[in-house]
XYZ file of C-alpha atoms in Angstrom:
486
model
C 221.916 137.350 152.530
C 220.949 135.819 155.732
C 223.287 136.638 158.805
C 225.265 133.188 159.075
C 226.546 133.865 155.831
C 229.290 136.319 157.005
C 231.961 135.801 158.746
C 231.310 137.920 162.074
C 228.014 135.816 163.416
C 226.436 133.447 165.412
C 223.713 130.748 164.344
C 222.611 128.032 165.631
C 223.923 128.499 168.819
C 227.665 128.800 167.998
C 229.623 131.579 167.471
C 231.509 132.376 164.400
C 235.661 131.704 164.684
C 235.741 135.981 164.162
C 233.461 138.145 165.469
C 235.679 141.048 165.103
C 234.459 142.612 168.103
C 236.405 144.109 170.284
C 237.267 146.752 173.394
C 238.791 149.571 172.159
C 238.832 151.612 175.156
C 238.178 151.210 179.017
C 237.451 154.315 181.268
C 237.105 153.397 185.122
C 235.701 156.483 187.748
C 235.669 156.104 191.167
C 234.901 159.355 193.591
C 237.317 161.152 195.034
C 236.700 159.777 198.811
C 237.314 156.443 200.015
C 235.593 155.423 203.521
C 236.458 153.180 206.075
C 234.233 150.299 208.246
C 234.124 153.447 210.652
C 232.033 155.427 208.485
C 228.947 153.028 208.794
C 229.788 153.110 212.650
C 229.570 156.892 212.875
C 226.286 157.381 211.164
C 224.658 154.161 212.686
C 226.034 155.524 216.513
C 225.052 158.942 215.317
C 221.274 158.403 214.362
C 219.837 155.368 215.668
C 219.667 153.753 218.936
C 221.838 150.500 220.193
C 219.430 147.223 218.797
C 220.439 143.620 218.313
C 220.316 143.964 215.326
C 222.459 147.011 214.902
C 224.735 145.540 216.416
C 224.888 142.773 214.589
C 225.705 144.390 211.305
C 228.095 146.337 213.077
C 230.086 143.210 214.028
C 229.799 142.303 210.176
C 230.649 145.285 208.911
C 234.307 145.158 210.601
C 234.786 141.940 209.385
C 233.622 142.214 205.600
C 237.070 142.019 204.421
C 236.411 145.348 202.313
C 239.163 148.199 203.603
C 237.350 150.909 201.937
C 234.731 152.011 199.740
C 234.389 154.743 197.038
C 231.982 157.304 198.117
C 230.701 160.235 196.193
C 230.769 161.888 199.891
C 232.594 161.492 203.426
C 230.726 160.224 206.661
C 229.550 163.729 207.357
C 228.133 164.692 204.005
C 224.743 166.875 204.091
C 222.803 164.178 202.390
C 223.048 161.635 204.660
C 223.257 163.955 208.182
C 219.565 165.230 207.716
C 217.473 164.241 210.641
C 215.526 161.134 207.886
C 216.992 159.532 205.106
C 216.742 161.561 201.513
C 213.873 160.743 199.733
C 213.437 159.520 196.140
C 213.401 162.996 194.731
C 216.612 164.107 196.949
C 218.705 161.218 195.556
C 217.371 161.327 191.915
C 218.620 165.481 192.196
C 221.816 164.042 193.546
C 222.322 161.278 191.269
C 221.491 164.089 187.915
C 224.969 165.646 189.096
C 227.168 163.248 190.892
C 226.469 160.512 188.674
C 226.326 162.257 185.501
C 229.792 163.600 186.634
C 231.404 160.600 186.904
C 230.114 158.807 184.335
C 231.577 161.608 181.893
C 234.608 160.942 183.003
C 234.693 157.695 182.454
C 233.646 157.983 178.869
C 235.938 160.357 178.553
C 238.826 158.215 179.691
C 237.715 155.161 177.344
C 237.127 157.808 174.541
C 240.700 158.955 174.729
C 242.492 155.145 175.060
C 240.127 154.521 172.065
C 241.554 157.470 170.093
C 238.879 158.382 168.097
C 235.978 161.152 167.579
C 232.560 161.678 169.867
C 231.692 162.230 165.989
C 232.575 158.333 165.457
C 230.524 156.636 168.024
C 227.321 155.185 166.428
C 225.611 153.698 169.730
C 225.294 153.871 173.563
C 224.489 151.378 175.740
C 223.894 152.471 179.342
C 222.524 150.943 182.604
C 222.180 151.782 186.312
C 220.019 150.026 188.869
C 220.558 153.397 191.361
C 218.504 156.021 189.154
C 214.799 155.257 187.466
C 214.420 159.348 186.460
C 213.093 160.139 182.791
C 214.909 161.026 180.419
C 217.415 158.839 181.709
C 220.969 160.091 182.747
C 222.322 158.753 179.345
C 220.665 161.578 178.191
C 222.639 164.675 179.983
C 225.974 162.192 179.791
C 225.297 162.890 175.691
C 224.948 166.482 176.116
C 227.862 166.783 178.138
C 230.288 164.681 176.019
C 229.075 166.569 173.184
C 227.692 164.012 171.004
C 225.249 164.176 168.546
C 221.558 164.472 169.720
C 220.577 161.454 167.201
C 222.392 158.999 168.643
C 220.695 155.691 169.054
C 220.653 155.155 173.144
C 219.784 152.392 175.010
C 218.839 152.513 178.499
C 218.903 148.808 180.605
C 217.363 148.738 184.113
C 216.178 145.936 186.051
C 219.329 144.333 186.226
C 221.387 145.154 189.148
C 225.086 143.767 189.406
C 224.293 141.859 186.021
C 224.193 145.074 184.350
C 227.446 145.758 182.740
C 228.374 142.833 181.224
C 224.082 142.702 179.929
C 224.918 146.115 178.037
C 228.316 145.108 176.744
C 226.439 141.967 175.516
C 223.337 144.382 174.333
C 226.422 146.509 172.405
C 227.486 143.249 171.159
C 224.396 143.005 169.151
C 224.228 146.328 168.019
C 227.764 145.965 166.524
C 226.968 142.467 164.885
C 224.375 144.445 163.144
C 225.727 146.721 161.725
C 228.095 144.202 160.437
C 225.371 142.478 158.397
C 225.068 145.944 157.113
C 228.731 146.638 156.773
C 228.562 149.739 158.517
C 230.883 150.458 161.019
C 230.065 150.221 164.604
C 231.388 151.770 167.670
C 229.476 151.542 170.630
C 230.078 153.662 174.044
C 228.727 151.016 177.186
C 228.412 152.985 180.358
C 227.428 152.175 183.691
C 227.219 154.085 186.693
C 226.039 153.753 190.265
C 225.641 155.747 193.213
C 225.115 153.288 196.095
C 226.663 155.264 198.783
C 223.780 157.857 199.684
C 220.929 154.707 200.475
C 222.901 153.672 203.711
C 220.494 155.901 205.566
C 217.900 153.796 204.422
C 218.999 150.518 204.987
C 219.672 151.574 208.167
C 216.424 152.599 208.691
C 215.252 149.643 207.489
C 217.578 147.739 210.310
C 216.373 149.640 212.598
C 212.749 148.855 212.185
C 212.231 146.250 211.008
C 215.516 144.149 212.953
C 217.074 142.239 209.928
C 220.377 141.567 209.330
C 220.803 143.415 206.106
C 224.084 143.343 205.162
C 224.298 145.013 201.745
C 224.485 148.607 203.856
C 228.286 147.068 204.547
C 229.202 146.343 200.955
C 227.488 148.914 198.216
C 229.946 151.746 196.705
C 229.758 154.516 194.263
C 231.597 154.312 190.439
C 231.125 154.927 186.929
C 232.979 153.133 183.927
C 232.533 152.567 180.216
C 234.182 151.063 177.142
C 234.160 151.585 174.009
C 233.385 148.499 171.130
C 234.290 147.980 167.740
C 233.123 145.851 164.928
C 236.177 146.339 163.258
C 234.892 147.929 160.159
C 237.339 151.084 159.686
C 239.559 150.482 162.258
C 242.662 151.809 162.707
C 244.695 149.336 163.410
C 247.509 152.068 165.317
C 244.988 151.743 168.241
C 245.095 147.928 168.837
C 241.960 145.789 170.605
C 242.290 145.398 174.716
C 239.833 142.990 174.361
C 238.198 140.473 171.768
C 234.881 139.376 172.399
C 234.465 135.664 171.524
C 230.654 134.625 172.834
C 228.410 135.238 175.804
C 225.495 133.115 177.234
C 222.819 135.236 179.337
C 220.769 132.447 181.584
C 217.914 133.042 184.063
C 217.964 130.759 186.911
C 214.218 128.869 186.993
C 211.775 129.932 190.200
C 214.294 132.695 191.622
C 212.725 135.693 191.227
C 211.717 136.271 194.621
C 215.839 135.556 196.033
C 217.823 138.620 194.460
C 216.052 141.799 193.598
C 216.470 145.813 194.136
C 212.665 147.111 194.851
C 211.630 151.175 194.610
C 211.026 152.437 198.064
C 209.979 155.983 199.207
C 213.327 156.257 200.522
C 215.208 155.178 197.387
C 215.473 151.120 196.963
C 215.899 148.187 199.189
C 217.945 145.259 198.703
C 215.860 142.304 198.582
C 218.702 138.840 199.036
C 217.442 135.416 200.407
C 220.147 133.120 201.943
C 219.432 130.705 198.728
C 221.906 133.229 196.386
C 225.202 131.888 197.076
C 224.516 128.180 196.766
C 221.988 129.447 193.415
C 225.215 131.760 191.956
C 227.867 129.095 192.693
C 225.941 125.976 191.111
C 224.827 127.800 188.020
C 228.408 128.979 186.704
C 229.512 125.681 185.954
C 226.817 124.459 183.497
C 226.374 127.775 181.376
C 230.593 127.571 181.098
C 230.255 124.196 179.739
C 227.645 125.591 177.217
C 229.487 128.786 176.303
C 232.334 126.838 175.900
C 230.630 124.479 173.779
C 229.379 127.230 171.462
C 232.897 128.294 170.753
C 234.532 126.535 168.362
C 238.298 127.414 168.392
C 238.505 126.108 171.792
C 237.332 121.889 170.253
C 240.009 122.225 167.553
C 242.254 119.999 169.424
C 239.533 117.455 170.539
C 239.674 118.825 174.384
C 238.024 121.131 175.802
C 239.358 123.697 178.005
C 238.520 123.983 181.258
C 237.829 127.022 183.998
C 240.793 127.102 185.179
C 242.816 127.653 181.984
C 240.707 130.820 181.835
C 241.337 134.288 184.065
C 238.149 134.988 185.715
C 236.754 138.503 186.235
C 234.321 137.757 188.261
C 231.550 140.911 189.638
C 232.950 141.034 193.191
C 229.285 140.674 194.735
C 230.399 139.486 197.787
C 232.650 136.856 199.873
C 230.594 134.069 199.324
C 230.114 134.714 196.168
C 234.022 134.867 195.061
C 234.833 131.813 197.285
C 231.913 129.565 195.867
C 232.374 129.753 192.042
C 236.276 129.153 193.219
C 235.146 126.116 194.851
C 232.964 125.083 192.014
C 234.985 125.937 189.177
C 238.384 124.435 190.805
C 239.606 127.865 190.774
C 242.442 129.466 192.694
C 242.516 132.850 194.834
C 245.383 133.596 191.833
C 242.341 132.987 188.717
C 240.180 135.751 190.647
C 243.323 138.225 191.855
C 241.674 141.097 189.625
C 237.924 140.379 191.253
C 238.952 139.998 194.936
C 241.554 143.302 194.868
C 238.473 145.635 193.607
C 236.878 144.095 196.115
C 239.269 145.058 198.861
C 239.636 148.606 197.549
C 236.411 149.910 196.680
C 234.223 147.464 197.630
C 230.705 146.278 195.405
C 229.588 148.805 192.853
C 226.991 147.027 191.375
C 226.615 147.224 187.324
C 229.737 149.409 187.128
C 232.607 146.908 188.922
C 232.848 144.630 185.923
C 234.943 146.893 183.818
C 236.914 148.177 186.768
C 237.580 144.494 186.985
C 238.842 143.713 183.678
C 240.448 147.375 183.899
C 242.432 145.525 186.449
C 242.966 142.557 185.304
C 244.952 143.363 181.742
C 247.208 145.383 184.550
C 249.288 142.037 185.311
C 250.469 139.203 183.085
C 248.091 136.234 182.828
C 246.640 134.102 180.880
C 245.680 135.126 177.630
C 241.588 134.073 177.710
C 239.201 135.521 179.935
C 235.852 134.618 181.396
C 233.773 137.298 182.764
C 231.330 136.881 185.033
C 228.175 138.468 186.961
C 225.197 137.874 188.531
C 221.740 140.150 189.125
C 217.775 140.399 189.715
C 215.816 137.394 188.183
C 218.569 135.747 189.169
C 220.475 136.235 185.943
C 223.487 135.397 185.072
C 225.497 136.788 182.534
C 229.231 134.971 180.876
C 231.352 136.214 178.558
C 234.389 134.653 176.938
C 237.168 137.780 175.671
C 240.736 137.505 174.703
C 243.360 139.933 176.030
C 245.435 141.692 174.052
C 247.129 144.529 176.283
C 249.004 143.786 179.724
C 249.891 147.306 180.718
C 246.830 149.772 181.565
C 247.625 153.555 179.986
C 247.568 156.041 183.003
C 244.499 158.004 181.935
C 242.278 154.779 182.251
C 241.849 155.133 186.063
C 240.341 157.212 188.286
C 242.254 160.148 189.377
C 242.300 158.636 193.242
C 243.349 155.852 192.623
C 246.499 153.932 193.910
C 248.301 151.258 192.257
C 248.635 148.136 194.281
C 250.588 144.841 194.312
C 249.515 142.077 192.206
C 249.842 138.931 194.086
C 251.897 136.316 192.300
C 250.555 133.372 194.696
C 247.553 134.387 196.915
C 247.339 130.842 197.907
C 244.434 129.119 199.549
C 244.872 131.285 202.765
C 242.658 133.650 201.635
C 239.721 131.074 201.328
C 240.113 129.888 204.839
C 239.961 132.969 206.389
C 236.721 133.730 204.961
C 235.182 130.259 205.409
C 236.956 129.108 208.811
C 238.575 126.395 206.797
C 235.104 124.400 205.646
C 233.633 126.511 203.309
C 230.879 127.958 205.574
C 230.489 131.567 206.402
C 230.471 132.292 210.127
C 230.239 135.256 212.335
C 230.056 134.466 216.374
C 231.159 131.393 215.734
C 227.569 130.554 214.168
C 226.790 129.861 210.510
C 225.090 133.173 209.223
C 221.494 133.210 207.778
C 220.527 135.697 205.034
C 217.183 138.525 205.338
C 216.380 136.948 208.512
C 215.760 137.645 212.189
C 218.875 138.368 214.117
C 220.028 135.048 216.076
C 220.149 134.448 219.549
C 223.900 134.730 219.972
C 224.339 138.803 219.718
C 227.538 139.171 220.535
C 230.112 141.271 218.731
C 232.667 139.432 216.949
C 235.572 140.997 218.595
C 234.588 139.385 221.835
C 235.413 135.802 220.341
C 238.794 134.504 220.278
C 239.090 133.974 216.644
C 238.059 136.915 215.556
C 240.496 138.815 216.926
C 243.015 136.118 215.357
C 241.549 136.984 211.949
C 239.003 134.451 211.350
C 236.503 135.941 208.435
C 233.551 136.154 206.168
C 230.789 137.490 204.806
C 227.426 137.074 202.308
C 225.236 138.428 199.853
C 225.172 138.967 196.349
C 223.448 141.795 194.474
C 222.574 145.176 196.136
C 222.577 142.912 198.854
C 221.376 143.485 202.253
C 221.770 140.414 203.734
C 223.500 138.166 206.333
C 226.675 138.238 205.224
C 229.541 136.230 207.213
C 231.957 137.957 209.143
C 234.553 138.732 206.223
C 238.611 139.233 207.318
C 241.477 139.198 204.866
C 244.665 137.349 205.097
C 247.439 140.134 205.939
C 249.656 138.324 204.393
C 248.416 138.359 201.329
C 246.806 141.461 200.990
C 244.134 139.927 199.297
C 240.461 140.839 200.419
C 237.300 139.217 200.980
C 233.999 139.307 201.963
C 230.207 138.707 200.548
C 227.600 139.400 197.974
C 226.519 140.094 194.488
């Protein structure tokens, strides 16, 4: 029996009408501490001298539209307070029990909304771009959860931001094969990242080398996971959160060298050309028309939907990347509420935000399909089409710290003009910022100018990014955030 002759596959491109694949359970961890743009102040102030470019990342960082950012640590944590940045070893030690922590407790949390056994799960899919130690920390997560030792793992790395939704899609897989084999399937997907401890690093890096490396403003720490079902055995008391309906993973040609997350003695550096944003924002478009396309319950009417008859959860990379797939998709602040409020909150944690996203997201009422969305190292992109079946989150999904906060019912196009000054260009100084490149001639601080003390915002990057971001504000009125990069 080949696989196109069941029900629950894809050939030739298309998807079948019912995959019967779906999220059974969503865990979301954040650390107990949340820091402010004064954190990055202290240690910078603390440890290095005054430079251009110090300064200028400064300026950014007040401006990234970002409140505050989880941390596994406050401003005066050990790690970071030594007279040099940790080295590889120090963060890998770190990462065994900080990350490994949280990311229990995720799974944990998306175990329990799931309802069923540790016994149960078949599969897990795991991926971090902030740990490279062997085994991998999928490996102590298992012994801590209490799962059986010979359970098939998968460990992704290499893909940054991307990283999420590529092991929900890698789950995906697994699940549609055991369906062939009709054997049940329930996959645990876990990321986690610890993003917080490299800011001595970057800062170094700032320091010495004086580039604007803005990804030191944006990076947080979190763990989340899910838990997916191929339906087989179900029990149908514990209803989907989620269906999974298709997914298109794209590389963009000749970009290797723009977005990327290289090993360094002193953990990894962001590596983020000014190219990303434009590169991000023109690629969505095309592989939604193709996903789209593959799906055939959306053509039974003859027309095709389009983006914006879709919720977006969108990888909150960074300001410029949230405002130019809402240009280019004819989007609204109100399609990406979910993407820019996790923004706001906690800021960009890399391969672990996209759940927190949709964890968000099937908080409010909204439209019923979704379109995920997220972009890493190659540069890949990664779309997923899912339908939503709950509204209200159950209280154990979240992270213990966290707060609930006011959905917007009409963020309005406010928001975008505070982060672009009205044109859809990032600015800081009143100049049009430049990504991984020398500082510019015009050094001063943004709270010197006129309309940045009235509010006027952006900011860049995309992946781990470390780049020229824009100077990022949010609209108060709105209490919607912003800011820039993958």
């Amino acid at each position: 029996m080949s696989p196109s002759a069941i029900p629950n596959s894809t050939s030739n491109g298309h998807f079948g009408s019912d995959l019967n694949l779906s999220l059974r359970g969503l865990g979301v961890e954040y650390p107990p501490f949340l820091v402010g743009p004064e954190a990055l102040e202290t240690l910078a102030n603390r440890f290095y001298p005054p430079s251009t470019a110090l300064k200028k990342i400064l300026s950014i960082n007040r401006f990234t539209g970002i409140e505050t950012r989880a941390a596994i640590g406050e401003v005066d944590h050990p790690i970071v307070n030594q007279p040099n940045p940790p080295s590889i070893k120090e963060l890998n030690d770190l990462f065994r029990v900080e990350g490994v922590r949280l990311s229990v407790n995720a799974c944990k949390k998306a175990i329990q909304e799931w309802g069923g056994s540790v016994d149960d799960i078949t599969h897990i899919v795991s991926t971090t771009c902030t740990n490279s130690a062997n085994p991998g920390f999928d490996h102590f997560v298992v012994k801590q959860l209490g799962i059986r030792t010979g359970i098939e793992k998968i460990l992704l790395h290499g893909i940054g931001c991307s990283g999420g939704m590529a092991a929900l899609r890698t789950a995906a897989h697994l699940a549609l094969g055991s369906s062939y084999q009709r054997k049940p399937a329930r996959v645990l997907v876990l990321a986690c990242e610890i993003s917080s401890v490299l800011v001595r690093s970057e800062l170094d890096s700032i320091n010495q080398d004086q580039q604007t490396r803005v990804g030191v403003c944006l990076f947080s720490d979190c763990a989340s996971a899910a838990i997916l079902s191929n339906g087989i055995g179900d029990d149908e008391s514990a209803g989907p959160i989620y269906d999974l309906l298709g997914w298109k993973h794209q590389i963009i040609d000749d970009t290797e060298e723009d977005l990327g997350f290289d090993v360094d003695p002193l953990g990894w550096k962001v590596v983020l050309t000014q190219r990303v944003p434009t590169l991000a924002a023109a690629a969505v478009s095309p592989c939604f028309q193709d996903l789209i396309k593959s799906l055939p319950e959306f053509h039974e009417n003859s027309q095709s939907p389009i983006a914006a008859d879709f919720d977006w959860a969108l990888h909150p990379g960074g300001s410029l990347i949230i405002t130019g797939v809402e240009q280019a998709m004819n989007l609204t602040p109100e399609h990406l509420r979910a993407s820019y409020e996790i923004y706001m909150k906690y800021g960009n944690s890399s391969s672990a935000t996209i759940f927190s996203v949709l964890n968000r997201l099937r908080e409010s009422e909204g439209k019923e399909n979704v379109v995920a969305c997220a972009f890493g190292p190659g540069i890949a992109l990664e779309m997923m089409v899912l339908r939503r079946h709950s509204t209200v989150l159950a209280s154990t999904n979240g992270s213990e710290s966290d707060e609930s906060f006011e959905i917007l019912d009409t963020p309005g196009t406010a928001l975008k003009d505070n982060l672009t000054n009205g044109n859809g260009v990032p600015y800081l100084n009143g100049n049009p910022i430049t990504v991984n490149g020398a500082v510019t001639d015009d050094d001063r601080s943004d709270t010197d100018r006129p309309e940045a003390q009235a509010g006027s915002s952006v900011a860049d990057g995309s992946e781990h990014s470390q780049t020229p971001a824009a100077d990022g504000d949010r609209n108060p009125a709105s209490n919607l955030p912003v800011e820039d990069v993958d």
